[in-house]
C-alpha positions as a LaTeX table, in Angstrom:
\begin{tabular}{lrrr}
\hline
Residue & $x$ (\AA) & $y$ (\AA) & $z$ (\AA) \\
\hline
Unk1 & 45.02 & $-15.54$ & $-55.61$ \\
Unk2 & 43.57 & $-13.28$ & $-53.64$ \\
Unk3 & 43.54 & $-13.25$ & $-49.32$ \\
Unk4 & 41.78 & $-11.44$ & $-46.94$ \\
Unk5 & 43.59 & $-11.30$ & $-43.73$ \\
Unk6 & 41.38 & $-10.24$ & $-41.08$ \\
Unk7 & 41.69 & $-8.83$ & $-37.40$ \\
Unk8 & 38.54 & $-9.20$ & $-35.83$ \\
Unk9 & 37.54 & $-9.41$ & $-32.11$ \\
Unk10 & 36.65 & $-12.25$ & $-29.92$ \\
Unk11 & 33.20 & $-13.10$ & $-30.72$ \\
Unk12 & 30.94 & $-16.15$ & $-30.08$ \\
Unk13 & 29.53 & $-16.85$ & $-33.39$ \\
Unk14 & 30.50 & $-15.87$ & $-37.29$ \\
Unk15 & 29.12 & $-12.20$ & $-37.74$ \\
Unk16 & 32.40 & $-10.76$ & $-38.56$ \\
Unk17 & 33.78 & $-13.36$ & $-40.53$ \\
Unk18 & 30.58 & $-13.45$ & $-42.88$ \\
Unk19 & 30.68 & $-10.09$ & $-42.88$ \\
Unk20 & 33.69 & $-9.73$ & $-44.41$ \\
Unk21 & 32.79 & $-12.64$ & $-47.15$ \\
Unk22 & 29.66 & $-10.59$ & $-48.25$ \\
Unk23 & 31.13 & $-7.05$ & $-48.39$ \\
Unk24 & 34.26 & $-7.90$ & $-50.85$ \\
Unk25 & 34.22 & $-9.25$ & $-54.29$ \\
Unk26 & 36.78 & $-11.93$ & $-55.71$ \\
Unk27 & 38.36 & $-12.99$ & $-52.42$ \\
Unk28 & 39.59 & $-16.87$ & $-52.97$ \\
Unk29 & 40.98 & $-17.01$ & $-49.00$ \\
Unk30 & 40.19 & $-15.62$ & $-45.76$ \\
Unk31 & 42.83 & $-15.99$ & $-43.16$ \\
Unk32 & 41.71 & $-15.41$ & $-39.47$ \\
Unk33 & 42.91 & $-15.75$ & $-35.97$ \\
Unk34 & 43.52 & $-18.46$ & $-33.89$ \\
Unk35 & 40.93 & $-19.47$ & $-31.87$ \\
Unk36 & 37.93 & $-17.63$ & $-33.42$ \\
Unk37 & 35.77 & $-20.40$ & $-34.10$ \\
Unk38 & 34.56 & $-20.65$ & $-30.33$ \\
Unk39 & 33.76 & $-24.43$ & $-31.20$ \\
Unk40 & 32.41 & $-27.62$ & $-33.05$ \\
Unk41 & 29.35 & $-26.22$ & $-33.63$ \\
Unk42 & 30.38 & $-22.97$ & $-34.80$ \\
Unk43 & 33.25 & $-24.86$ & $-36.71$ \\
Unk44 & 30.28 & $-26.66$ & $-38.94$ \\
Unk45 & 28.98 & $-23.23$ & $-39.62$ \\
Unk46 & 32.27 & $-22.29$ & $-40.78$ \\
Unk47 & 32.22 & $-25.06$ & $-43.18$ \\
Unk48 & 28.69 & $-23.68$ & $-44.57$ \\
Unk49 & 30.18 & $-20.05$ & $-45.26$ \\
Unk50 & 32.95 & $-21.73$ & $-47.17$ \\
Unk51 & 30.71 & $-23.36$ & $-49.14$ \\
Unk52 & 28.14 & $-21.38$ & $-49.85$ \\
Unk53 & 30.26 & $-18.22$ & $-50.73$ \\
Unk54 & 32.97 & $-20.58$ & $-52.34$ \\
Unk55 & 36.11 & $-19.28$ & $-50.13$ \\
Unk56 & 38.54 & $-21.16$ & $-48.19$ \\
Unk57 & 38.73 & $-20.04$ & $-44.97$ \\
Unk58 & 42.04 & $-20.41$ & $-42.59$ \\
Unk59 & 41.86 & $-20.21$ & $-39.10$ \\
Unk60 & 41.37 & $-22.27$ & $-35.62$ \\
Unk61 & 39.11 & $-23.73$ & $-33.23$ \\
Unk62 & 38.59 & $-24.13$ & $-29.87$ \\
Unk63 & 37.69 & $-28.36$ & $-29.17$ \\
Unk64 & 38.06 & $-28.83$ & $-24.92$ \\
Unk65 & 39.10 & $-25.16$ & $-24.53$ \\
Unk66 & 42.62 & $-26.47$ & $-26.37$ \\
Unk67 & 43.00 & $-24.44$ & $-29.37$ \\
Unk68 & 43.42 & $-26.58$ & $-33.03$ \\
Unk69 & 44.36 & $-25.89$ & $-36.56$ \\
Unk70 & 41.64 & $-25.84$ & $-39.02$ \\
Unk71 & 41.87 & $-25.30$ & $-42.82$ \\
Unk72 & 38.12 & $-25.36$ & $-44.70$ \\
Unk73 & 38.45 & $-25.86$ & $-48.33$ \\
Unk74 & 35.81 & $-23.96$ & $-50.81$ \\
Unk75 & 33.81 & $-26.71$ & $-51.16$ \\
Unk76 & 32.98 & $-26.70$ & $-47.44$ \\
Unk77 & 35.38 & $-29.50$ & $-46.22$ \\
Unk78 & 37.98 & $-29.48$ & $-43.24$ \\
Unk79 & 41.28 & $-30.67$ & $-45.51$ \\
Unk80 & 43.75 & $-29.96$ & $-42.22$ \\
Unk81 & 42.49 & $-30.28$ & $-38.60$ \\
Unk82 & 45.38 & $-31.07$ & $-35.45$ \\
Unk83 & 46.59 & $-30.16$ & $-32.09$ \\
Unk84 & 48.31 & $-27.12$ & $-31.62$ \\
Unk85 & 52.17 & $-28.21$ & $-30.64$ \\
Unk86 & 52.93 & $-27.68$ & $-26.88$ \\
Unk87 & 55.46 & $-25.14$ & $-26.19$ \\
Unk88 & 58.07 & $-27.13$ & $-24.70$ \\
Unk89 & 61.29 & $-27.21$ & $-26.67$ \\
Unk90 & 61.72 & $-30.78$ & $-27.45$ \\
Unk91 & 57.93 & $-30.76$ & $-29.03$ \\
Unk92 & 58.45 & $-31.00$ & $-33.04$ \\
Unk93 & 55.92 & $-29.45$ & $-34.67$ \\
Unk94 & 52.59 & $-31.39$ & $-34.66$ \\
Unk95 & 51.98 & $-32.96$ & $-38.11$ \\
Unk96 & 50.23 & $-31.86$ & $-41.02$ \\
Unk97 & 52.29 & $-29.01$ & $-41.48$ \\
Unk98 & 50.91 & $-28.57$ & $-45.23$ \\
Unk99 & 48.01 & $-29.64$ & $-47.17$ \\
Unk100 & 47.82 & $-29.84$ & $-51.10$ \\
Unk101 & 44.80 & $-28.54$ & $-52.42$ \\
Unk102 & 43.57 & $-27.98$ & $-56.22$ \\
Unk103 & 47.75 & $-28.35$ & $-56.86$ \\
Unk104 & 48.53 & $-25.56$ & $-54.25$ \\
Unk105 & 50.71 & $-26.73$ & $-51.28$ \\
Unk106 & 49.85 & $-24.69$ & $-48.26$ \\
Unk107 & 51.51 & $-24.55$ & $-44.74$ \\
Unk108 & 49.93 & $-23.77$ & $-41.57$ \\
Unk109 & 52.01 & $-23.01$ & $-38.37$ \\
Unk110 & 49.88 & $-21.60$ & $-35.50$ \\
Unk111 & 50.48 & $-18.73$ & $-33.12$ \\
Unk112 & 53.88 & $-20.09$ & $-30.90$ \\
Unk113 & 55.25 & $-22.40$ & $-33.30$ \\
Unk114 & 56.47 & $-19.46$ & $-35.14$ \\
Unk115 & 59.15 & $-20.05$ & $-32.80$ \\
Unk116 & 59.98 & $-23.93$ & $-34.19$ \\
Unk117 & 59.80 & $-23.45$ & $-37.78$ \\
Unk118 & 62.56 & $-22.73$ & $-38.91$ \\
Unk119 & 63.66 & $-25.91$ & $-37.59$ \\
Unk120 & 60.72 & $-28.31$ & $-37.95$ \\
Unk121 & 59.69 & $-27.24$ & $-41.67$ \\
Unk122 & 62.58 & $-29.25$ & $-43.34$ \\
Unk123 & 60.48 & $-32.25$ & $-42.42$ \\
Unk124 & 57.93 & $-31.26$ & $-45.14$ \\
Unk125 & 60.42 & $-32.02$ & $-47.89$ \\
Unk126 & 58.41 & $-30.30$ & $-50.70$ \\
Unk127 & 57.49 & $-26.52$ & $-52.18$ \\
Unk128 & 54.83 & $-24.49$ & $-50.30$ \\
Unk129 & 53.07 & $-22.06$ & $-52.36$ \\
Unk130 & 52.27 & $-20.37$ & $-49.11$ \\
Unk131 & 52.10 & $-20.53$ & $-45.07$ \\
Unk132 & 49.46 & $-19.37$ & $-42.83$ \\
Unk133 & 50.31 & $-17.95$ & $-39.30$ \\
Unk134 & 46.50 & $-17.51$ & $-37.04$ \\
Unk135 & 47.48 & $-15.68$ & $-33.99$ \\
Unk136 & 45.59 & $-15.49$ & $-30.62$ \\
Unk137 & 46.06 & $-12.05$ & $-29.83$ \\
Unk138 & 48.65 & $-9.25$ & $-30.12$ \\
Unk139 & 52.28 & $-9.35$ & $-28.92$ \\
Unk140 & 52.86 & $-8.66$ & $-25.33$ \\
Unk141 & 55.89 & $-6.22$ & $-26.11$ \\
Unk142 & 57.75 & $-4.68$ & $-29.15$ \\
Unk143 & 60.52 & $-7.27$ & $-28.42$ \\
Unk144 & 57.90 & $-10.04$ & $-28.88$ \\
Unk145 & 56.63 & $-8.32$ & $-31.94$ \\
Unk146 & 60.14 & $-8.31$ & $-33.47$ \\
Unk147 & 60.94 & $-11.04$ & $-32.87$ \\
Unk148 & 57.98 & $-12.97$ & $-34.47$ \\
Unk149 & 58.62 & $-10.82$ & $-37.39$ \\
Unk150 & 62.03 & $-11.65$ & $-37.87$ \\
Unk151 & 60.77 & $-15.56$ & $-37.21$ \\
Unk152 & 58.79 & $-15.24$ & $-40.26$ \\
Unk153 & 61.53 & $-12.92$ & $-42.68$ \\
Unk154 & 63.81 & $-15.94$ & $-41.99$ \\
Unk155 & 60.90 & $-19.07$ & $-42.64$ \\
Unk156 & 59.76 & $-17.07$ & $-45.63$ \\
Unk157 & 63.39 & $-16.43$ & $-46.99$ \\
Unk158 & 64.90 & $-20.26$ & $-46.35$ \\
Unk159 & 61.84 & $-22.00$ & $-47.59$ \\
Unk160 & 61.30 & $-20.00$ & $-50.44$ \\
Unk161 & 57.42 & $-19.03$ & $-49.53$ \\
Unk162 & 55.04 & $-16.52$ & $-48.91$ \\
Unk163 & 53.98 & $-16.06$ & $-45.14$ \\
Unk164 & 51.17 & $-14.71$ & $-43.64$ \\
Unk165 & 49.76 & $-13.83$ & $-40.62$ \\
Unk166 & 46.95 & $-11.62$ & $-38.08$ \\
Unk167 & 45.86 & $-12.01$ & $-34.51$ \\
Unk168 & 42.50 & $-10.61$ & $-32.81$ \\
Unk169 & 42.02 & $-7.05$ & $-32.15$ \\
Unk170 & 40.95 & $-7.01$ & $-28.97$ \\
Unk171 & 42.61 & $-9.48$ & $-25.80$ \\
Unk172 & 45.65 & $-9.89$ & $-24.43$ \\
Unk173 & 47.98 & $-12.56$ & $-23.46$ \\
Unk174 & 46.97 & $-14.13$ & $-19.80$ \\
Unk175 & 45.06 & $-11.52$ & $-20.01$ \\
Unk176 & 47.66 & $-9.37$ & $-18.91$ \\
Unk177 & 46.41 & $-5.98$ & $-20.10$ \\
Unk178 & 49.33 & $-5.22$ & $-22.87$ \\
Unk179 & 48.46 & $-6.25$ & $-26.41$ \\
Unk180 & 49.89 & $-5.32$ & $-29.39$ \\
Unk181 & 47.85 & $-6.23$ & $-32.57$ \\
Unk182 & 49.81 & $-7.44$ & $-35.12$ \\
Unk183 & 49.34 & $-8.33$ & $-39.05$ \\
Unk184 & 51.89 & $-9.16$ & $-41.71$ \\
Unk185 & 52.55 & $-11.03$ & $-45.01$ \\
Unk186 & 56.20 & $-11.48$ & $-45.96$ \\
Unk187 & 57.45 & $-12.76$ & $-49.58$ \\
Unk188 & 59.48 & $-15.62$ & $-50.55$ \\
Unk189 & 62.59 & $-13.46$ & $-50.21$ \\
Unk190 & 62.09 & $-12.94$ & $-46.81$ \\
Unk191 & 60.94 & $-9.21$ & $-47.80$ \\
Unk192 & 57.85 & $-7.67$ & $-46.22$ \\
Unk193 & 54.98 & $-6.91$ & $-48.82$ \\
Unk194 & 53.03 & $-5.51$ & $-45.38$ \\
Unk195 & 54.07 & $-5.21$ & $-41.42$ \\
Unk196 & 51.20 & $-3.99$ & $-39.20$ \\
Unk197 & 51.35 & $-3.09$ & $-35.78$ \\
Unk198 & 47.94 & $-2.09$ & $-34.00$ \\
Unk199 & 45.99 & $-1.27$ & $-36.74$ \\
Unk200 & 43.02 & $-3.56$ & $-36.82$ \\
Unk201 & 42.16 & $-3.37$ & $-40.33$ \\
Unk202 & 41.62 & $-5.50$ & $-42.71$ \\
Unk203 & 43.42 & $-6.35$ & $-46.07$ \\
Unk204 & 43.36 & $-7.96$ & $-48.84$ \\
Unk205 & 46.81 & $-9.25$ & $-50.48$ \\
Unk206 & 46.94 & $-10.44$ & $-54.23$ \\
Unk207 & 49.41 & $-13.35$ & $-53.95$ \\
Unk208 & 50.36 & $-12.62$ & $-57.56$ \\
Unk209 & 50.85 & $-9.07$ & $-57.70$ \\
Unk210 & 51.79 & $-8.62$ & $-54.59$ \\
Unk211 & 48.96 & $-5.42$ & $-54.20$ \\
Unk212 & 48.08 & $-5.03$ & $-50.78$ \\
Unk213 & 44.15 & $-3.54$ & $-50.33$ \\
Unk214 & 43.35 & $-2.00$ & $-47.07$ \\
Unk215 & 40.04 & $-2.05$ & $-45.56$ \\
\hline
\end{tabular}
């Protein structure tokens, strides 16, 4: 299984995401930020790339500003949609947390609630072949950076699962002028098969073989 995890920037329709579909050959996944699907509209369009080029595609959306979870199967369908989890403490993680599809059981955690899986994910009570992290945009420090990292080393490690994960390339957080981009898939040992930090390209990650493809 092959995954294209993508960085792009902010934009208000699907240029970059298509592009990316059309330029590479045998791609079964794209994974992309949250929040770049600027809406419903845009969302439906999504579902008519998947289709038509036969690709799942992993990402979020904005519905009433409020950023959602969105998976799009390769037929064109939306097989997990839900609120993002608000960040206060007691919040569990919202549910679906994983989908089955075609026999593959993915997981989805988006941007913050990094910070509440390790916790939360014993409530799914079953393998996940894999778990896709969308983030906004890049970390506001190295701290922050680290510490999402070594979030996902530890999810990856105790559940036994792949990880994977990019943000935007461009914006920061509350727009406060620092950004960090950041990039990553992790094994099922908790051992990195890539760690980016601000380098906005693209890869592509064979799930099997573990080769990592740079863009």
């Amino acid at each position: 299984m092959r995954v294209l995890i993508g960085q792009p920037v902010h934009e208000e329709g699907l240029s970059q995401l298509e592009r990316d579909i059309k330029t590479t050959t045998g791609i079964d996944i794209v994974l992309y930020p949250e929040g770049y699907i600027l809406n419903e509209k845009v969302l439906e369009a999504a579902c008519s790339i998947a289709k038509e080029n036969k690709v799942m595609i992993i990402t979020s959306y904005k519905k009433d500003n409020k950023n959602r979870a969105v998976i799009i199967s390769d037929t064109g369908d939306i097989i997990l949609e839900r609120a993002k989890t608000l960040p206060d403490d007691n919040e569990e993680l919202v549910q679906p947390l994983t989908v089955n599809y075609n026999g593959i059981n993915i997981g989805y955690v988006l941007c913050m609630e990094i910070l509440k899986g390790m916790r939360d994910l014993k409530n799914v009570g079953k393998n996940i072949n894999f778990i896709a992290h969308p983030i906004g945009v890049g970390m506001f420090s190295d701290e922050q950076f680290d510490l999402w990292i070594n979030e996902a080393k530890k999810i990856a490690k105790t559940y036994k699962t792949i990880i994977m994960s990019a943000s935007h390339s461009d914006g920061s957080y509350r727009n406060c002028g620092i950004s960090l981009p950041i990039s990553y898939c992790i094994d099922s040992t908790g051992e990195p098969i890539y760690i980016s930090k601000s380098d906005t390209r693209a890869r592509i990650v064979d799930l099997d073989t573990k080769e990592v493809t740079v863009l």
